[in-house]
């Protein structure tokens, strides 16, 4: 099964999607802003990446690890 990449996963729809996916056995990588409270997200088992989704340089390494 492929890995699900979720942006904005520290709250709201992104968090609920991460919860649902992890609970159903999916591998999840979740992107959250630096400084965001990711306590609830960390309880899902998702791999958390902190940073700015609009900074392409910041995304290269995490995205390569998914390939």
JSON list of C-alpha atoms in Angstrom, two decimals:
[
{"chain": "A", "resi": 1, "resn": "UNK", "atom": "CA", "xyz": [0.00, 0.00, 0.00]},
{"chain": "A", "resi": 2, "resn": "UNK", "atom": "CA", "xyz": [1.32, 3.47, -0.83]},
{"chain": "A", "resi": 3, "resn": "UNK", "atom": "CA", "xyz": [2.19, 6.17, 1.69]},
{"chain": "A", "resi": 4, "resn": "UNK", "atom": "CA", "xyz": [-0.31, 8.97, 2.23]},
{"chain": "A", "resi": 5, "resn": "UNK", "atom": "CA", "xyz": [1.21, 12.47, 2.41]},
{"chain": "A", "resi": 6, "resn": "UNK", "atom": "CA", "xyz": [-0.95, 14.99, 4.28]},
{"chain": "A", "resi": 7, "resn": "UNK", "atom": "CA", "xyz": [-0.28, 18.72, 4.46]},
{"chain": "A", "resi": 8, "resn": "UNK", "atom": "CA", "xyz": [-1.79, 20.72, 7.33]},
{"chain": "A", "resi": 9, "resn": "UNK", "atom": "CA", "xyz": [-2.26, 17.68, 9.53]},
{"chain": "A", "resi": 10, "resn": "UNK", "atom": "CA", "xyz": [-1.95, 19.23, 12.98]},
{"chain": "A", "resi": 11, "resn": "UNK", "atom": "CA", "xyz": [-5.68, 19.98, 13.24]},
{"chain": "A", "resi": 12, "resn": "UNK", "atom": "CA", "xyz": [-9.02, 19.90, 11.49]},
{"chain": "A", "resi": 13, "resn": "UNK", "atom": "CA", "xyz": [-9.58, 17.82, 8.38]},
{"chain": "A", "resi": 14, "resn": "UNK", "atom": "CA", "xyz": [-5.88, 16.97, 8.01]},
{"chain": "A", "resi": 15, "resn": "UNK", "atom": "CA", "xyz": [-5.70, 15.57, 11.54]},
{"chain": "A", "resi": 16, "resn": "UNK", "atom": "CA", "xyz": [-8.88, 13.54, 11.10]},
{"chain": "A", "resi": 17, "resn": "UNK", "atom": "CA", "xyz": [-7.62, 12.16, 7.80]},
{"chain": "A", "resi": 18, "resn": "UNK", "atom": "CA", "xyz": [-4.35, 11.12, 9.48]},
{"chain": "A", "resi": 19, "resn": "UNK", "atom": "CA", "xyz": [-6.27, 9.47, 12.33]},
{"chain": "A", "resi": 20, "resn": "UNK", "atom": "CA", "xyz": [-8.51, 7.56, 9.96]},
{"chain": "A", "resi": 21, "resn": "UNK", "atom": "CA", "xyz": [-5.69, 6.47, 7.66]},
{"chain": "A", "resi": 22, "resn": "UNK", "atom": "CA", "xyz": [-3.41, 5.31, 10.49]},
{"chain": "A", "resi": 23, "resn": "UNK", "atom": "CA", "xyz": [-6.27, 3.48, 12.19]},
{"chain": "A", "resi": 24, "resn": "UNK", "atom": "CA", "xyz": [-6.83, 1.60, 8.94]},
{"chain": "A", "resi": 25, "resn": "UNK", "atom": "CA", "xyz": [-3.22, 0.55, 8.56]},
{"chain": "A", "resi": 26, "resn": "UNK", "atom": "CA", "xyz": [-2.05, 3.19, 6.09]},
{"chain": "A", "resi": 27, "resn": "UNK", "atom": "CA", "xyz": [1.46, 4.60, 6.21]},
{"chain": "A", "resi": 28, "resn": "UNK", "atom": "CA", "xyz": [1.14, 8.37, 6.78]},
{"chain": "A", "resi": 29, "resn": "UNK", "atom": "CA", "xyz": [3.64, 11.19, 6.47]},
{"chain": "A", "resi": 30, "resn": "UNK", "atom": "CA", "xyz": [2.19, 14.42, 7.82]},
{"chain": "A", "resi": 31, "resn": "UNK", "atom": "CA", "xyz": [3.52, 17.93, 7.16]},
{"chain": "A", "resi": 32, "resn": "UNK", "atom": "CA", "xyz": [2.90, 20.57, 9.83]},
{"chain": "A", "resi": 33, "resn": "UNK", "atom": "CA", "xyz": [4.17, 24.10, 10.29]},
{"chain": "A", "resi": 34, "resn": "UNK", "atom": "CA", "xyz": [7.16, 24.60, 12.54]},
{"chain": "A", "resi": 35, "resn": "UNK", "atom": "CA", "xyz": [5.80, 25.62, 15.92]},
{"chain": "A", "resi": 36, "resn": "UNK", "atom": "CA", "xyz": [2.42, 23.92, 15.44]},
{"chain": "A", "resi": 37, "resn": "UNK", "atom": "CA", "xyz": [1.11, 21.79, 18.28]},
{"chain": "A", "resi": 38, "resn": "UNK", "atom": "CA", "xyz": [1.32, 18.28, 16.84]},
{"chain": "A", "resi": 39, "resn": "UNK", "atom": "CA", "xyz": [0.54, 16.43, 20.08]},
{"chain": "A", "resi": 40, "resn": "UNK", "atom": "CA", "xyz": [-2.68, 14.88, 18.78]},
{"chain": "A", "resi": 41, "resn": "UNK", "atom": "CA", "xyz": [-1.03, 14.02, 15.47]},
{"chain": "A", "resi": 42, "resn": "UNK", "atom": "CA", "xyz": [1.88, 12.28, 17.18]},
{"chain": "A", "resi": 43, "resn": "UNK", "atom": "CA", "xyz": [-0.61, 9.96, 18.88]},
{"chain": "A", "resi": 44, "resn": "UNK", "atom": "CA", "xyz": [-1.76, 8.65, 15.48]},
{"chain": "A", "resi": 45, "resn": "UNK", "atom": "CA", "xyz": [1.55, 7.03, 14.60]},
{"chain": "A", "resi": 46, "resn": "UNK", "atom": "CA", "xyz": [2.09, 9.21, 11.55]},
{"chain": "A", "resi": 47, "resn": "UNK", "atom": "CA", "xyz": [5.60, 10.30, 10.63]},
{"chain": "A", "resi": 48, "resn": "UNK", "atom": "CA", "xyz": [5.71, 14.07, 11.23]},
{"chain": "A", "resi": 49, "resn": "UNK", "atom": "CA", "xyz": [7.68, 16.54, 9.13]},
{"chain": "A", "resi": 50, "resn": "UNK", "atom": "CA", "xyz": [7.84, 20.10, 10.41]},
{"chain": "A", "resi": 51, "resn": "UNK", "atom": "CA", "xyz": [8.35, 22.94, 7.98]},
{"chain": "A", "resi": 52, "resn": "UNK", "atom": "CA", "xyz": [6.93, 25.19, 5.32]},
{"chain": "A", "resi": 53, "resn": "UNK", "atom": "CA", "xyz": [5.13, 23.35, 2.53]},
{"chain": "A", "resi": 54, "resn": "UNK", "atom": "CA", "xyz": [5.78, 26.30, 0.22]},
{"chain": "A", "resi": 55, "resn": "UNK", "atom": "CA", "xyz": [9.56, 26.02, 0.59]},
{"chain": "A", "resi": 56, "resn": "UNK", "atom": "CA", "xyz": [10.48, 23.50, -2.10]},
{"chain": "A", "resi": 57, "resn": "UNK", "atom": "CA", "xyz": [14.01, 23.07, -0.80]},
{"chain": "A", "resi": 58, "resn": "UNK", "atom": "CA", "xyz": [12.58, 21.97, 2.53]},
{"chain": "A", "resi": 59, "resn": "UNK", "atom": "CA", "xyz": [10.38, 19.34, 0.87]},
{"chain": "A", "resi": 60, "resn": "UNK", "atom": "CA", "xyz": [12.97, 17.64, -1.32]},
{"chain": "A", "resi": 61, "resn": "UNK", "atom": "CA", "xyz": [14.56, 15.35, 1.28]},
{"chain": "A", "resi": 62, "resn": "UNK", "atom": "CA", "xyz": [11.29, 14.16, 2.87]},
{"chain": "A", "resi": 63, "resn": "UNK", "atom": "CA", "xyz": [9.73, 13.53, -0.53]},
{"chain": "A", "resi": 64, "resn": "UNK", "atom": "CA", "xyz": [12.77, 11.58, -1.71]},
{"chain": "A", "resi": 65, "resn": "UNK", "atom": "CA", "xyz": [12.44, 9.32, 1.31]},
{"chain": "A", "resi": 66, "resn": "UNK", "atom": "CA", "xyz": [8.94, 8.37, 0.12]},
{"chain": "A", "resi": 67, "resn": "UNK", "atom": "CA", "xyz": [10.07, 7.31, -3.36]}
]
